[in-house]
Short mmCIF file of C-alpha atoms and ligand atoms in Angstrom, two decimals:
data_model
loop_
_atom_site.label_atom_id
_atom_site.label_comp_id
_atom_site.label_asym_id
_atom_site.label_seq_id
_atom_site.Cartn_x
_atom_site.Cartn_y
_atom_site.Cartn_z
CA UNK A 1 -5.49 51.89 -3.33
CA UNK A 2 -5.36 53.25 0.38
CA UNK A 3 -3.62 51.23 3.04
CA UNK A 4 -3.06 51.89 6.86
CA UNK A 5 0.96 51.93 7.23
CA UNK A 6 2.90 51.68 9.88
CA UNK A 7 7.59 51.91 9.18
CA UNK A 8 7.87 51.89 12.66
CA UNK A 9 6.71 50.86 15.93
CA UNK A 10 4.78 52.95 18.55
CA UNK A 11 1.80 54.21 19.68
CA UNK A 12 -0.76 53.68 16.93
CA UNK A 13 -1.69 57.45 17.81
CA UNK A 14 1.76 58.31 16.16
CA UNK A 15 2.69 55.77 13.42
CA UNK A 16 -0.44 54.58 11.90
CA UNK A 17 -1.03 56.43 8.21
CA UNK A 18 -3.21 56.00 5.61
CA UNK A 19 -1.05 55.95 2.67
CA UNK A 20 -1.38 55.27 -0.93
CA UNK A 21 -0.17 51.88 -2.54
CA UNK A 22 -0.27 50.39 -5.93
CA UNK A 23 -3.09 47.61 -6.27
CA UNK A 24 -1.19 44.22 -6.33
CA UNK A 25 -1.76 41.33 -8.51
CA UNK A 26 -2.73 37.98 -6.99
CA UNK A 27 0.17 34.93 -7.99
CA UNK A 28 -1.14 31.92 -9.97
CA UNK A 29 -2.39 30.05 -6.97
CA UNK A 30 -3.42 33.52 -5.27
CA UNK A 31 -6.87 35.70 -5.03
CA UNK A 32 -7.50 39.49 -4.48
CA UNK A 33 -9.61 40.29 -1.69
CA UNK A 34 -11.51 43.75 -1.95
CA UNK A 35 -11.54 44.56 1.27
CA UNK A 36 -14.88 45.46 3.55
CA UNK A 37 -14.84 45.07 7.31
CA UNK A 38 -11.26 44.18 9.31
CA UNK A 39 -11.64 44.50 13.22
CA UNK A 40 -9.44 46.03 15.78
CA UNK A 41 -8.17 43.87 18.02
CA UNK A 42 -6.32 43.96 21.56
CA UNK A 43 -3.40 42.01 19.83
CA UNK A 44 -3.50 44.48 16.76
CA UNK A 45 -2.43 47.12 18.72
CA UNK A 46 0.70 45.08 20.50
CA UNK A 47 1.40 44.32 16.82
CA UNK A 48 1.56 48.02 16.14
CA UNK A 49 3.55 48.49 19.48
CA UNK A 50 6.26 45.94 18.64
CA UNK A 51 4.99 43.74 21.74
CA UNK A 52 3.01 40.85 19.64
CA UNK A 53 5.13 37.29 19.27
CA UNK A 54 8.21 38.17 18.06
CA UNK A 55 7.38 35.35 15.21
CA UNK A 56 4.49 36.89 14.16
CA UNK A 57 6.00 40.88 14.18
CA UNK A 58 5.52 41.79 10.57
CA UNK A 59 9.01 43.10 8.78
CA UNK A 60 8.00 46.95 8.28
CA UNK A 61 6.79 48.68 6.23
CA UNK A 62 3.49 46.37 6.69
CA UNK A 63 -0.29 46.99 7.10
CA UNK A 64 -1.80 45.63 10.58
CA UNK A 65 -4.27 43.97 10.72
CA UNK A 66 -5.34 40.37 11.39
CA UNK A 67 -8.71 38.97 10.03
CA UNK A 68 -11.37 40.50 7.96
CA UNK A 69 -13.81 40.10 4.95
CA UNK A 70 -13.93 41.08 1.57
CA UNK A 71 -15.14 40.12 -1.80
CA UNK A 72 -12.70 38.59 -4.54
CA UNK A 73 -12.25 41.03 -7.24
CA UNK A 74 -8.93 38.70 -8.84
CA UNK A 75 -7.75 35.51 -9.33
CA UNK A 76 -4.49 34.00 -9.90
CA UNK A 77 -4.27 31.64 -13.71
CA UNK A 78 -4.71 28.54 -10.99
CA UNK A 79 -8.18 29.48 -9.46
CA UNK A 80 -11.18 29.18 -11.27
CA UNK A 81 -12.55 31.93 -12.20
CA UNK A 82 -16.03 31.54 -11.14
CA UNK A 83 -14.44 32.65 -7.63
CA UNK A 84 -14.73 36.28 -8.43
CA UNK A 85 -17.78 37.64 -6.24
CA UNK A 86 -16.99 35.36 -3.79
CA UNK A 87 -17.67 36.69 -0.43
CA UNK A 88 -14.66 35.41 1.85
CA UNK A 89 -12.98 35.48 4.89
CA UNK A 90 -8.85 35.22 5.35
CA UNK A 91 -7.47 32.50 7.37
CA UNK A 92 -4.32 33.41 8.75
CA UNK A 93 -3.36 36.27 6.57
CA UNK A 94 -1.69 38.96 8.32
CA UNK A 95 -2.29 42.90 6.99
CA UNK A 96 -5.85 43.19 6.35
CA UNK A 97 -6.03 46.37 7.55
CA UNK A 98 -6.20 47.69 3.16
CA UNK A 99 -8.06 48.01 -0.10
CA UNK A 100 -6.67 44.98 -1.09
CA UNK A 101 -5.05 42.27 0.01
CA UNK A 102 -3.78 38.89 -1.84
CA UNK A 103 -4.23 35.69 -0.10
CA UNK A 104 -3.38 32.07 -1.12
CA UNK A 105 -6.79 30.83 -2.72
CA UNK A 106 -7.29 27.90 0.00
CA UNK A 107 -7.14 30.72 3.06
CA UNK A 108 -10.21 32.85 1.18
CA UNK A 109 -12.80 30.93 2.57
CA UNK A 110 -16.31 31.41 1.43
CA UNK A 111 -19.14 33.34 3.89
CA UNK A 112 -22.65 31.91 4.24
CA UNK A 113 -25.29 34.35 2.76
CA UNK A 114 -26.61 34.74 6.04
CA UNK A 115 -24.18 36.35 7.77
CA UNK A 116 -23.90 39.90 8.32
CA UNK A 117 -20.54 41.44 6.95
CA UNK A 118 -20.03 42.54 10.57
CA UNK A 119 -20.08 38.77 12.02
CA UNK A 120 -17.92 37.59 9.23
CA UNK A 121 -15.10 40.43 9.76
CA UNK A 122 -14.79 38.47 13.90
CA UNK A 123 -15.37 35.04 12.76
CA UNK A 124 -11.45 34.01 12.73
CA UNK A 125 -9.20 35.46 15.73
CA UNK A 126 -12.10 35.04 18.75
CA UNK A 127 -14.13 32.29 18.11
CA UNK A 128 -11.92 29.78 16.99
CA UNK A 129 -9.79 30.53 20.52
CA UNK A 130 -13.12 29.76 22.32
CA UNK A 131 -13.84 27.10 19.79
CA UNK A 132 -10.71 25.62 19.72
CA UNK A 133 -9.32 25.53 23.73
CA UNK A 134 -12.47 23.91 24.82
CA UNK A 135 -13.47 21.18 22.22
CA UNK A 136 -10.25 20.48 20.65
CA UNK A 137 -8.10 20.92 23.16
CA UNK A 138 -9.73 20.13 26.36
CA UNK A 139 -12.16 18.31 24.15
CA UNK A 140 -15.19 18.99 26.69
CA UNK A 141 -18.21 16.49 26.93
CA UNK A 142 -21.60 17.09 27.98
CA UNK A 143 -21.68 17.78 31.79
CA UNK A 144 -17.63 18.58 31.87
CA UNK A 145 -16.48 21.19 33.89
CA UNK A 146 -14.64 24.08 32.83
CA UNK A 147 -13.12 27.00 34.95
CA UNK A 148 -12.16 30.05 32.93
CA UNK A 149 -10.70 33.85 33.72
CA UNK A 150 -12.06 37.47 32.42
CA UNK A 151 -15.46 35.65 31.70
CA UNK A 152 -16.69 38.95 30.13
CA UNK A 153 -14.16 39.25 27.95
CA UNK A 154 -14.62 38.31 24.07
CA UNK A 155 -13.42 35.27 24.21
CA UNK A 156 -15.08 34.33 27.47
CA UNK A 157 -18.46 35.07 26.14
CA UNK A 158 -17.77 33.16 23.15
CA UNK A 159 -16.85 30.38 25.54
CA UNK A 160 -20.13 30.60 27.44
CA UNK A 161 -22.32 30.49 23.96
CA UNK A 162 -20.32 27.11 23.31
CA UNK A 163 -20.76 25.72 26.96
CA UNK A 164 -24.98 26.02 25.83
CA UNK A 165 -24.58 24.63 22.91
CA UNK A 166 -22.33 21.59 23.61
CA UNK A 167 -23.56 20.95 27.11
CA UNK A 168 -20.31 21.60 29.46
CA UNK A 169 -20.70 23.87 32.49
CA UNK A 170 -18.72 26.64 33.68
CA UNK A 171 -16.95 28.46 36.56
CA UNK A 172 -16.26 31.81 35.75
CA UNK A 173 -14.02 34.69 37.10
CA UNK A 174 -14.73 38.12 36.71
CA UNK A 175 -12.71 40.64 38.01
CA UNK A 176 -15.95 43.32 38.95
CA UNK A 177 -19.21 42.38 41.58
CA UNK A 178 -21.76 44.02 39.24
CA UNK A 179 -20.50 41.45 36.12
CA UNK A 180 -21.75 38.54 38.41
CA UNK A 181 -25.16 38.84 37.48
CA UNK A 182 -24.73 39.46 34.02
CA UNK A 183 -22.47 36.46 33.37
CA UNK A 184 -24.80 34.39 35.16
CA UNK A 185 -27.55 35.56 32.61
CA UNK A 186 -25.35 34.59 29.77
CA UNK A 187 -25.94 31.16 31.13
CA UNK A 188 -22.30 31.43 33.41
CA UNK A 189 -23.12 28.16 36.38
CA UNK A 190 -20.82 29.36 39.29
CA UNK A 191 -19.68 33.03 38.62
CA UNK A 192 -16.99 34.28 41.27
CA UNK A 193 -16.08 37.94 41.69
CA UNK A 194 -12.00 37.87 42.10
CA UNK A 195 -12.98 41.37 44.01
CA UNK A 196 -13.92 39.25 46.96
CA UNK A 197 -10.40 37.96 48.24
CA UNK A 198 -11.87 34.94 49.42
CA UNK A 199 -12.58 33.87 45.82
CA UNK A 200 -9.89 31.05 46.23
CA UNK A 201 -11.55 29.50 48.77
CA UNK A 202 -15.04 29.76 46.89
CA UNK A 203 -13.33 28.19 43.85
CA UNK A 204 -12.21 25.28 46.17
CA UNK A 205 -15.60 24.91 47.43
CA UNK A 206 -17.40 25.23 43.48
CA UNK A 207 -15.06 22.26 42.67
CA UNK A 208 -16.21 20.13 45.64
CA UNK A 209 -12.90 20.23 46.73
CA UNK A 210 -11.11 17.83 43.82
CA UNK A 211 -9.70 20.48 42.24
CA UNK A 212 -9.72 21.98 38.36
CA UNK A 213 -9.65 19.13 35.72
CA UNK A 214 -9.75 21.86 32.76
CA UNK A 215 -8.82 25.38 33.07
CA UNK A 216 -8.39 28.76 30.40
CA UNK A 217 -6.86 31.92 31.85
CA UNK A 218 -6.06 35.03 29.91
CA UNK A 219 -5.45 37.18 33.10
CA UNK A 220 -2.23 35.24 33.86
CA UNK A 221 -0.63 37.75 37.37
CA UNK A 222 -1.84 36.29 40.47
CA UNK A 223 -4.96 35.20 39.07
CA UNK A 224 -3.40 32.59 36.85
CA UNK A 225 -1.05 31.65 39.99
CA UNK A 226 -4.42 30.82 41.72
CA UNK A 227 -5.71 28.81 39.02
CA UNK A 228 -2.71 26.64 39.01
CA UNK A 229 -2.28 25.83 42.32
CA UNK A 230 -5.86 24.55 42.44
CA UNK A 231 -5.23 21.89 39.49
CA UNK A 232 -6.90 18.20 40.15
CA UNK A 233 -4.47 15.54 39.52
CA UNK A 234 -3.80 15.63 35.76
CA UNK A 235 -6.05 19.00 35.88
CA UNK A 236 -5.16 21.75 32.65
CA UNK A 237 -4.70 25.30 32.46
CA UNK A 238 -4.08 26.78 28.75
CA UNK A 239 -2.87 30.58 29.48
CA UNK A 240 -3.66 32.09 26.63
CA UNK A 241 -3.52 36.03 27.52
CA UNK A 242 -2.11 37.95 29.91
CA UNK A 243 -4.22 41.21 30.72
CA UNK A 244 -3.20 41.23 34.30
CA UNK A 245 -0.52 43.58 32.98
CA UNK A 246 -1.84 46.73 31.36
CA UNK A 247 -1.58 47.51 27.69
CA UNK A 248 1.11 44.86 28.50
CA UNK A 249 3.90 47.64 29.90
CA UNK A 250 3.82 46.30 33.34
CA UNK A 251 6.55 43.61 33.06
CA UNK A 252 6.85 42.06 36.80
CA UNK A 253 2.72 41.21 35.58
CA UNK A 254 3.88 39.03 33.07
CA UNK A 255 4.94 36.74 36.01
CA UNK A 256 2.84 34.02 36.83
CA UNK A 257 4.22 32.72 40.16
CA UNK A 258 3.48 28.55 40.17
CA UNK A 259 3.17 27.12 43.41
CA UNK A 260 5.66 24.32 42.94
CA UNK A 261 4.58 21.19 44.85
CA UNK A 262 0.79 21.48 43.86
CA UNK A 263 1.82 21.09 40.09
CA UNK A 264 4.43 18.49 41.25
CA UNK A 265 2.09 16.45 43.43
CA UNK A 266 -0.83 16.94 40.99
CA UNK A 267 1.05 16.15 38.02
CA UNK A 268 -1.00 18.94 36.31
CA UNK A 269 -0.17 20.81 33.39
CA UNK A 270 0.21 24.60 32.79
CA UNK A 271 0.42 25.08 29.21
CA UNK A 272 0.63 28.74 26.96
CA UNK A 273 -1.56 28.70 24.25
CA UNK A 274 -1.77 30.78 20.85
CA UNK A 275 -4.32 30.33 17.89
CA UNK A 276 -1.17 30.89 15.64
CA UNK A 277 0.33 28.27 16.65
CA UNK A 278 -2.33 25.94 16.67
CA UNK A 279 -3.53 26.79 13.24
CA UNK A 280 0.01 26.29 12.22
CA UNK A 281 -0.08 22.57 13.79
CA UNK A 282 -3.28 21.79 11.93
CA UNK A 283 -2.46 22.99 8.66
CA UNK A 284 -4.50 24.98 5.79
CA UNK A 285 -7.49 21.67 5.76
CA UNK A 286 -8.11 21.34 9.38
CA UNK A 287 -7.67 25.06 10.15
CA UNK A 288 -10.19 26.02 7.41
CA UNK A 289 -12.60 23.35 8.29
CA UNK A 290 -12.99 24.81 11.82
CA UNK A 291 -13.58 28.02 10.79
CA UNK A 292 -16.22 26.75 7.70
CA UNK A 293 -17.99 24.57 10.80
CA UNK A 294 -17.98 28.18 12.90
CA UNK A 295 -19.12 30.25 9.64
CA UNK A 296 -22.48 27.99 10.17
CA UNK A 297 -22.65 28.06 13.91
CA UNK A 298 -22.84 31.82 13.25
CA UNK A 299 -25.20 31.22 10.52
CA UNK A 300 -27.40 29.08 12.73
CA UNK A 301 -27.44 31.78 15.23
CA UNK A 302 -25.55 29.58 17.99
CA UNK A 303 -22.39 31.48 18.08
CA UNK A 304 -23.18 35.51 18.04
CA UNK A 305 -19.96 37.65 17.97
CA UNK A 306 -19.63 40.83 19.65
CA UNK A 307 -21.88 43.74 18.42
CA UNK A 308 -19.84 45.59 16.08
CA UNK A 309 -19.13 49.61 15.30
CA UNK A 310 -18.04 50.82 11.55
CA UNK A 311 -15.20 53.38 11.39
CA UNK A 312 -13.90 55.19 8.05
CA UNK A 313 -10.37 55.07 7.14
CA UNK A 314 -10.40 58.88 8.41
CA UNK A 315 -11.61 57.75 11.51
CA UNK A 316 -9.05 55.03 12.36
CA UNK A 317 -7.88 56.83 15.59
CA UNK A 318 -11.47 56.57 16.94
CA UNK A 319 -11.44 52.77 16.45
CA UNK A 320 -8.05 52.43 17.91
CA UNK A 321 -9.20 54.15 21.11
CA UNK A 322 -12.62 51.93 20.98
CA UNK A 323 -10.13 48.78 21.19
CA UNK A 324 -8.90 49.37 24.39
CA UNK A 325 -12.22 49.97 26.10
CA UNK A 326 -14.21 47.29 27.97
CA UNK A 327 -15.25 44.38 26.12
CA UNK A 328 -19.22 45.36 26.34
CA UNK A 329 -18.35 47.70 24.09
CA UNK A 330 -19.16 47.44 20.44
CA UNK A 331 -15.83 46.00 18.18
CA UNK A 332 -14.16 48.74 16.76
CA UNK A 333 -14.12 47.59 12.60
CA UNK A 334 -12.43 49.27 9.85
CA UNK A 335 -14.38 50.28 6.96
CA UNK A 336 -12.54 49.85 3.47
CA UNK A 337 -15.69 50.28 1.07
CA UNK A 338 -19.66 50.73 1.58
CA UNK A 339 -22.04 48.67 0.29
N1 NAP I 401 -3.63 33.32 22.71
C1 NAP I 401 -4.43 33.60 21.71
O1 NAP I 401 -4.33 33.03 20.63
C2 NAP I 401 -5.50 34.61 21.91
C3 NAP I 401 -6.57 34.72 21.02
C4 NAP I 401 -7.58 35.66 21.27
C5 NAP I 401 -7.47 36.48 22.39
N2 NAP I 401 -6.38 36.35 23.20
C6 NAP I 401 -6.21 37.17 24.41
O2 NAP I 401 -7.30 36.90 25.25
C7 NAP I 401 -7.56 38.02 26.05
C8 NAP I 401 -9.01 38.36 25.92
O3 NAP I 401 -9.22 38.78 24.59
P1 NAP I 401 -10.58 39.46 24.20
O4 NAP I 401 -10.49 39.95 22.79
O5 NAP I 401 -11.66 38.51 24.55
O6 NAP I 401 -10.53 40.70 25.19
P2 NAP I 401 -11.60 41.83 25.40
O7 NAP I 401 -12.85 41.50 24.69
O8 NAP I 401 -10.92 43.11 25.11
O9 NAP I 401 -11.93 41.69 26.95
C9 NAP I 401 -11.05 41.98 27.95
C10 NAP I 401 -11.89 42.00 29.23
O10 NAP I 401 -11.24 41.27 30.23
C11 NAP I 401 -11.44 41.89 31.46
N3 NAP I 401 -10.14 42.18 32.08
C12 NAP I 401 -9.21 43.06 31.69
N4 NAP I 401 -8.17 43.06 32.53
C13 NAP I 401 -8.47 42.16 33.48
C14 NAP I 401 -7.80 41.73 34.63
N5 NAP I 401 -6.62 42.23 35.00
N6 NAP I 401 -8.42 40.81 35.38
C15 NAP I 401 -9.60 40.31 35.02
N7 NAP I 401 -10.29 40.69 33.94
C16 NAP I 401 -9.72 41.60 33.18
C17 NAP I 401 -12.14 43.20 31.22
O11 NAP I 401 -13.45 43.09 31.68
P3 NAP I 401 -14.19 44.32 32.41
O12 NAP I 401 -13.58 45.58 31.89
O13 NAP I 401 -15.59 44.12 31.99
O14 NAP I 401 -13.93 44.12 33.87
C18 NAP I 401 -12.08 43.38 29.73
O15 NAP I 401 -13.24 43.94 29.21
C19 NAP I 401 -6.60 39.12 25.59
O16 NAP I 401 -5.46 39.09 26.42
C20 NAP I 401 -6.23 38.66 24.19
O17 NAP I 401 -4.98 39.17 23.78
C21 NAP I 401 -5.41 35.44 23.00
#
């Protein structure tokens, strides 16, 4: 069966290959997942560049790759049987990005008939970020407030289909004028251009001047630094990216300057945040059921990932290059078998 390799890390230009591997045989309490759609993510690539969470670097050789969907072909002598032809998707099982790949049975979780093998192939890494920062960790109530960076990023539109659905409203940041309107359109309450160097001020004004009670920044830089200083008493930020600093190279962006006595006097709380992490705090039941309760939000149309764009094996570059455009751009997915 074909995999995508890397034995070293690099640019994916230069040490991504599609290689041949034997098939591998699921473990008693184990399935085989024949692959279909895997996406390329943003945090693929730092995977492939050495520059993910040290934790989570695979030992090489290894396949990237990070979430996908496939259809059980195997099953270990523990799983029933009647799990072959099960469409899934993996929970937290790194190297999707091949043919096959063998996952403990309880991360294969089953895909509602009525979504599209494109949806399914996003449903982990994205939307259970969104999901998870604003109702289980800020747990958000009808009428909250929420102020959140790189609204039209992935994530952020993710976040804005949740704020419609659950009833919380939003202040956004985007980082271009001519986003404005379009993230107000995607139902986005106060949208602020950080282009405009008074947006500061306009954020202090959007809050009625008592600050920010709940806060998620992926931009981190000065951006972040902003965001913290303007915490409410008891106000939290959850920095969970850092895309101030290009393809992550630019190191003195990884700083986040804090402005000391506003956190101090505030008592506020500026925390890092990493789905990892918190699926590895929940455990296998409470991760899965989050992502079985956001398989039907997709099904019910009420969470919509990103448009999506298939790419061949032979055409893995292309998709690699499509990950580090703009997020209105379709999601680059891997194609491991047509149907
Ligand atoms: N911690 C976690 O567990 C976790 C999970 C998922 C994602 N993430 C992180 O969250 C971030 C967003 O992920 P995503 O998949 O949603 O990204 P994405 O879809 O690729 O979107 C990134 C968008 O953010 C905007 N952006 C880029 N640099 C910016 C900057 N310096 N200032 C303001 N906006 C900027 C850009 O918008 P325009 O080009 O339109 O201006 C870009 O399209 C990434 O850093 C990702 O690694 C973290």
């Amino acid at each position: 069966m074909k995999a995508l390799i890397i034995e070293r890390n690099g640019d994916p230009s230069e040490v991504v290959r599609c290689c041949d591997v034997p098939e591998p045989t699921p473990g008693p309490a184990e399935v085989r997942v024949k692959m279909l759609l895997a996406p390329v993510h943003p945090s693929d690539l730092h995977v492939i560049r050495g520059r993910f969470a040290r934790h989570r670097q695979p030992e090489l050789p290894a396949s990237p790759g990070s979430e996908g969907v496939g259809i059980i072909d195997s099953v270990g002598s523990d799983v029933p049987r009647a799990r072959v032809g099960e469409r899934v998707v993996l929970l937290d099982v790194p190297g999707t990005w091949r043919e096959q790949v063998i996952s403990p049975a309880d991360r294969a979780i089953s895909v509602p008939t009525a979504i599209s093998d494109e949806d399914a192939a996003q449903a982990l890494i994205n939307p259970m970020t969104a999901w998870a920062m604003t109702m289980c960790e800020h747990q958000l109530e009808r009428g909250d407030w929420l102020v959140q960076s790189a609204a039209g990023s992935t994530v952020g539109r993710l976040v804005l289909q949740i704020a419609k659905a659950q009833g919380f409203r939003t202040i956004n940041l985007v980082r271009r004028d001519e986003q404005v309107a379009e993230i107000q359109a995607l139902g986005g309450d106060v949208v602020l251009s950080t282009a405009d160097e008074r947006w500061p001020e306009q954020l202090a004004n959007a809050t009625g001047g008592n600050g920010i009670v709940s806060a998620i920044d992926c931009v981190a830089g000065r951006t972040g630094a902003a965001l913290a200083r303007q915490l409410a008493p008891n106000g939290r930020l959850l920095v969970y990216g850092a895309l101030s600093s290009h393809r992550q190279t630019d190191q003195a962006a990884f700083e986040m300057p804090i402005f000391a006595p506003a956190l101090v006097y505030s008592a506020a709380e500026v925390r890092g945040w990493f789905i990892f992490s918190w699926l590895a705090r929940k455990g296998v039941n409470e991760g899965s059921q989050t992502l079985r309760s956001l398989l039907d939000r997709i099904a019910d149309g009420s969470l919509k990932p990103p448009a999506a764009h298939r790419y061949r094996l032979d055409r893995a570059q292309e998709a690699f290059t499509a990950a580090e455009r703009a997020a209105h751009d379709a999601k680059p997915l891997l194609m491991f078998a047509e149907r």
